[in-house]
Coordinates of C-alpha atoms in Angstrom, one line a residue:
M119 CA 66.0 -17.9 -73.7
K120 CA 62.3 -17.9 -74.3
N121 CA 60.4 -14.8 -75.4
V122 CA 57.1 -13.6 -74.0
L123 CA 55.2 -10.6 -75.4
V124 CA 52.8 -8.7 -73.2
I125 CA 50.3 -6.6 -75.3
Y126 CA 47.8 -4.1 -73.8
Y127 CA 45.8 -1.0 -74.4
S128 CA 45.0 1.1 -71.3
Q129 CA 43.4 4.5 -70.9
S130 CA 43.1 4.8 -67.1
G131 CA 46.1 2.7 -66.3
Q132 CA 44.1 -0.2 -64.8
L133 CA 44.8 -2.7 -67.5
E134 CA 48.5 -1.7 -67.6
E135 CA 48.6 -2.5 -63.8
I136 CA 47.0 -5.8 -64.4
A137 CA 49.4 -6.6 -67.2
Q138 CA 52.4 -5.8 -64.9
N139 CA 51.1 -7.9 -62.1
I140 CA 50.3 -11.0 -64.2
A141 CA 53.7 -10.7 -65.9
K142 CA 55.6 -10.6 -62.5
P143 CA 56.4 -14.4 -62.4
F144 CA 57.7 -14.2 -66.0
L145 CA 59.8 -11.1 -65.2
N146 CA 61.3 -12.9 -62.2
S147 CA 62.5 -15.8 -64.4
A148 CA 66.1 -15.5 -65.7
E149 CA 65.3 -17.8 -68.6
I150 CA 62.6 -15.6 -70.1
K151 CA 62.7 -12.3 -71.8
V152 CA 59.5 -10.3 -71.4
T153 CA 58.6 -7.5 -73.9
F154 CA 55.8 -5.1 -73.3
H155 CA 53.9 -3.5 -76.2
E156 CA 51.3 -0.8 -75.6
I157 CA 48.9 -0.4 -78.5
Q158 CA 48.8 3.3 -79.5
L159 CA 46.5 5.1 -81.9
E160 CA 47.4 7.7 -84.5
K161 CA 44.5 9.7 -83.1
P162 CA 44.0 8.8 -79.5
F163 CA 40.6 8.7 -77.8
P164 CA 40.2 11.2 -74.9
F165 CA 40.6 10.2 -71.3
P166 CA 38.7 11.3 -69.3
W167 CA 36.0 10.9 -71.9
D168 CA 33.6 13.7 -72.8
K169 CA 30.0 12.7 -73.4
N170 CA 30.0 13.3 -77.2
S171 CA 33.2 11.3 -77.8
F172 CA 32.0 8.5 -75.6
F173 CA 28.8 7.9 -77.5
D174 CA 30.4 8.7 -80.9
A175 CA 32.7 5.7 -80.4
F176 CA 29.7 3.3 -80.2
P177 CA 28.9 2.4 -83.9
E178 CA 32.5 1.8 -85.0
T179 CA 33.2 -0.1 -81.8
F180 CA 30.3 -2.5 -82.1
L181 CA 30.7 -2.9 -85.9
Q182 CA 34.4 -3.6 -85.3
I183 CA 35.7 -1.0 -87.7
P184 CA 39.4 -0.5 -87.3
T185 CA 41.3 2.8 -87.1
A186 CA 44.9 3.7 -87.7
L187 CA 47.5 2.6 -85.2
K188 CA 51.1 3.7 -84.6
P189 CA 53.5 1.1 -86.0
V190 CA 54.7 -1.8 -83.9
P191 CA 58.5 -1.4 -83.3
E192 CA 60.6 -3.4 -85.8
E193 CA 62.4 -5.1 -82.9
I194 CA 59.2 -6.6 -81.7
L195 CA 58.0 -7.5 -85.3
N196 CA 61.2 -9.3 -86.0
T197 CA 61.1 -11.4 -82.8
K198 CA 59.5 -14.8 -82.7
F199 CA 57.6 -15.0 -79.4
D200 CA 56.8 -18.2 -77.6
L201 CA 53.8 -16.8 -75.8
V202 CA 51.6 -13.7 -75.9
L203 CA 49.7 -12.3 -73.0
F204 CA 47.0 -10.3 -74.6
H205 CA 45.2 -7.7 -72.4
Y206 CA 42.0 -6.0 -73.6
Q207 CA 39.2 -3.7 -72.6
V208 CA 35.5 -4.1 -73.4
W209 CA 33.7 -1.2 -75.1
Y210 CA 30.0 -1.5 -75.9
L211 CA 30.0 -5.3 -75.4
S212 CA 32.9 -5.6 -78.0
P213 CA 36.7 -5.4 -78.1
S214 CA 37.7 -1.8 -77.8
I215 CA 38.5 0.0 -81.1
P216 CA 42.3 -0.1 -80.4
I217 CA 42.2 -3.8 -79.7
N218 CA 40.1 -4.6 -82.7
S219 CA 42.3 -2.5 -84.9
F220 CA 45.4 -4.3 -83.7
L221 CA 44.0 -7.8 -84.2
K222 CA 43.0 -6.9 -87.7
S223 CA 46.4 -5.5 -88.6
D224 CA 49.2 -7.1 -90.6
A225 CA 51.5 -6.7 -87.5
A226 CA 49.1 -8.8 -85.4
K227 CA 48.9 -11.5 -88.0
K228 CA 52.7 -11.7 -88.1
L229 CA 53.2 -11.7 -84.3
L230 CA 50.3 -14.1 -83.4
N231 CA 50.7 -16.6 -86.3
N232 CA 51.0 -20.1 -84.8
T233 CA 51.6 -18.6 -81.4
P234 CA 50.0 -19.5 -78.0
V235 CA 47.9 -16.6 -76.7
I236 CA 46.4 -16.0 -73.3
T237 CA 43.7 -13.4 -73.2
I238 CA 43.2 -11.2 -70.1
S239 CA 40.3 -8.7 -69.9
G240 CA 39.5 -6.0 -67.5
S241 CA 35.9 -4.9 -67.7
R242 CA 32.9 -3.7 -65.7
N243 CA 31.1 -7.0 -65.8
M244 CA 29.9 -8.0 -69.3
W245 CA 32.8 -9.6 -71.3
I246 CA 31.3 -12.9 -72.7
M247 CA 30.3 -11.8 -76.2
A248 CA 33.4 -9.6 -76.5
Q249 CA 35.5 -12.7 -75.8
E250 CA 33.6 -14.6 -78.5
K251 CA 34.5 -11.8 -80.9
I252 CA 38.2 -11.9 -79.8
K253 CA 38.2 -15.7 -80.5
V254 CA 37.2 -15.0 -84.1
L255 CA 39.9 -12.4 -84.6
L256 CA 42.5 -14.7 -83.0
Q257 CA 41.5 -17.5 -85.4
E258 CA 41.8 -15.2 -88.3
A259 CA 45.3 -14.3 -87.2
N260 CA 46.1 -18.1 -86.8
A261 CA 46.8 -17.7 -83.1
K262 CA 46.4 -20.5 -80.6
L263 CA 44.1 -19.4 -77.7
V264 CA 45.2 -21.5 -74.7
G265 CA 43.9 -19.5 -71.8
N266 CA 41.6 -16.7 -70.6
V267 CA 41.3 -14.6 -67.5
A268 CA 38.3 -12.2 -67.0
L269 CA 38.7 -9.6 -64.3
V270 CA 35.6 -7.6 -63.5
D271 CA 34.2 -5.1 -61.1
R272 CA 32.5 -7.2 -58.4
V273 CA 29.9 -4.7 -57.2
G274 CA 26.3 -4.9 -58.3
N275 CA 25.4 -4.2 -61.9
L276 CA 23.5 -0.9 -61.4
I277 CA 26.0 0.4 -58.8
S278 CA 28.9 -0.2 -61.1
V279 CA 27.2 1.7 -63.9
I280 CA 27.2 4.8 -61.7
T281 CA 30.8 4.4 -60.4
I282 CA 32.3 3.5 -63.8
V283 CA 30.6 6.4 -65.6
E284 CA 31.8 8.8 -63.0
W285 CA 35.4 7.4 -63.4
M286 CA 35.3 7.5 -67.2
F287 CA 34.0 11.1 -67.3
S288 CA 36.2 12.5 -64.4
G289 CA 39.4 10.5 -65.0
V290 CA 39.7 10.1 -61.2
K291 CA 39.3 6.7 -59.6
K292 CA 37.6 7.6 -56.3
K293 CA 34.6 6.8 -54.2
Y294 CA 31.8 8.7 -55.8
L295 CA 30.1 11.1 -53.3
G296 CA 32.3 9.4 -50.7
I297 CA 29.8 6.5 -50.3
F298 CA 30.0 4.4 -53.4
P299 CA 32.6 1.7 -53.8
L300 CA 35.7 2.3 -55.9
P301 CA 35.1 1.7 -59.6
G302 CA 36.7 -1.0 -61.7
V303 CA 38.6 -4.1 -60.8
S304 CA 39.4 -4.1 -57.1
D305 CA 42.9 -3.3 -55.9
K306 CA 42.9 -6.7 -54.2
D307 CA 42.0 -8.6 -57.4
I308 CA 44.7 -6.6 -59.3
K309 CA 47.4 -7.3 -56.7
E310 CA 46.5 -11.0 -56.5
S311 CA 46.4 -11.4 -60.3
D312 CA 50.0 -12.6 -60.2
K313 CA 48.7 -15.9 -59.1
F314 CA 47.4 -16.4 -62.7
G315 CA 50.8 -15.5 -64.0
T316 CA 52.4 -18.1 -61.7
L317 CA 50.1 -20.8 -63.1
M318 CA 50.8 -19.6 -66.7
L319 CA 54.5 -19.7 -66.1
S320 CA 54.3 -23.2 -64.7
G321 CA 52.6 -24.5 -67.8
F322 CA 54.8 -22.5 -70.1
N323 CA 58.0 -23.9 -68.5
Q324 CA 56.6 -27.4 -68.8
N325 CA 55.7 -26.8 -72.5
N326 CA 52.1 -27.8 -71.5
L327 CA 49.5 -25.1 -72.0
A328 CA 46.9 -27.4 -73.3
D329 CA 45.2 -27.9 -69.9
L330 CA 45.9 -24.5 -68.6
Q331 CA 42.3 -23.1 -68.7
P332 CA 40.8 -25.6 -66.2
K333 CA 43.6 -24.7 -63.8
L334 CA 43.0 -21.0 -64.2
V335 CA 39.2 -21.5 -63.7
A336 CA 39.9 -23.4 -60.5
I337 CA 41.7 -20.4 -58.9
G338 CA 39.0 -17.9 -60.0
A339 CA 40.1 -16.7 -63.4
V340 CA 36.7 -16.8 -64.9
K341 CA 33.4 -16.5 -63.1
I342 CA 30.1 -16.6 -65.0
S343 CA 26.9 -14.8 -64.2
P344 CA 24.0 -16.5 -66.1
Y345 CA 22.0 -13.3 -65.8
L346 CA 24.7 -11.2 -67.3
V347 CA 25.2 -13.7 -70.1
T348 CA 21.5 -13.3 -71.0
V349 CA 21.8 -9.5 -70.9
D350 CA 25.0 -9.6 -73.0
K351 CA 23.4 -11.7 -75.7
T352 CA 20.2 -9.7 -75.8
A353 CA 22.0 -6.3 -75.8
N354 CA 24.2 -7.5 -78.6
K355 CA 21.2 -8.1 -80.8
I356 CA 19.9 -4.6 -80.0
F357 CA 23.2 -2.9 -80.4
N358 CA 23.6 -4.5 -83.8
K359 CA 20.5 -2.7 -85.0
W360 CA 21.4 0.6 -83.4
S361 CA 25.0 0.6 -84.7
N362 CA 24.0 -0.2 -88.2
L363 CA 21.3 2.4 -88.2
I364 CA 23.7 5.1 -86.9
Y365 CA 26.6 4.1 -89.2
K366 CA 24.5 4.0 -92.3
N367 CA 22.9 7.4 -91.6
Q368 CA 25.8 9.7 -91.2
K369 CA 23.8 12.8 -91.9
N370 CA 21.6 12.1 -88.9
R371 CA 24.4 10.6 -86.8
K372 CA 24.3 13.2 -84.0
M373 CA 20.6 13.0 -83.6
L374 CA 20.6 9.1 -83.7
L375 CA 23.4 9.0 -81.1
K376 CA 21.3 11.2 -78.8
L377 CA 18.4 8.8 -79.2
F378 CA 20.7 5.9 -78.5
N379 CA 21.8 7.7 -75.3
V380 CA 18.2 7.9 -74.2
Y381 CA 17.6 4.2 -75.1
L382 CA 20.7 3.1 -73.2
F383 CA 19.6 5.0 -70.1
L384 CA 16.1 3.4 -70.2
A385 CA 17.6 -0.1 -70.9
I386 CA 19.9 0.1 -67.9
W387 CA 17.5 1.5 -65.4
L388 CA 14.1 0.1 -66.5
I389 CA 14.6 -2.9 -68.8
S390 CA 17.5 -4.6 -67.1
P391 CA 15.7 -5.0 -63.7
I392 CA 12.8 -6.6 -65.5
V393 CA 15.2 -8.9 -67.3
Y394 CA 16.7 -9.9 -63.9
I395 CA 13.3 -10.7 -62.5
L396 CA 12.4 -12.8 -65.5
H397 CA 15.8 -14.5 -65.2
L398 CA 15.0 -15.5 -61.6
I399 CA 11.6 -16.8 -62.5
T400 CA 12.9 -19.0 -65.4
Y401 CA 16.1 -20.1 -63.8
P402 CA 14.9 -23.6 -62.7
V403 CA 13.6 -24.3 -66.2
K404 CA 16.9 -23.2 -67.9
L405 CA 19.2 -24.9 -65.4
N406 CA 20.6 -27.4 -67.8
T407 CA 21.2 -24.8 -70.4
I408 CA 22.9 -22.5 -67.9
K409 CA 25.3 -25.3 -66.8
K410 CA 26.3 -26.0 -70.4
E411 CA 26.8 -22.3 -71.2
T412 CA 28.8 -21.8 -68.0
Q413 CA 31.1 -24.7 -68.9
Y414 CA 31.5 -23.4 -72.4
Y415 CA 32.2 -19.7 -71.5
Q416 CA 34.7 -20.8 -68.8
G417 CA 36.7 -22.6 -71.5
V418 CA 38.6 -21.4 -74.5

């Protein structure tokens, strides 16, 4: 009997649904025992979010400062797992605070040590740099990253800003104003995500996960937008300055967070369209670089 651990943190329930669907092929195998572990905080974040809490989470999220978690059950800690399916959210272009806190914990280091791990993210659209940070944390835990699946909201960048924000602040997944598309990863993509689980199970049963990632990419597990890669990298540099400024000036934290809120609004609605135009103009010149980056970010 082989043991597979499914780890996730989900506020809205979307990532939990993804985790359940990807795990279906494993659950249907009589030779595999699947264990689910939901990461839980001692002091949970609100959902739906209120505006103050949403922005207040920014500095600690980006600076990857951990918070207290509820203990992992002893039964899980005392089991040696043959594979871990690790599901995470992206907050402020970084792993969410619960995910970061878990990966930096002693429990994670024990569970992931010398263990194959497949990462699965559910995000709006920018996950590249968050995955790079996840890679570092997995290396520190001595885990073996063997695969990655990045599920995203497929609608346009600016439209998804509107729909996701409405969802996060209302707690209801619906068509905003009755005309906007549903927010988040589409129901179709979630339901069909078991195809990734089928591929993972095949490699797992054959004790061959070394060449899993190219197979996952071939069926649509990771799609790269060169424009969003550029935005992600640029925004990370800017977020680094903002997060340090806010975190190191606690007396002025509320005021600085309000200023960051204004900056974020301007960056999304004024700066990002300009960046997109510049991206289109320079695309032919950067084609070779884009091809290399795409190949790298599709890998593990």
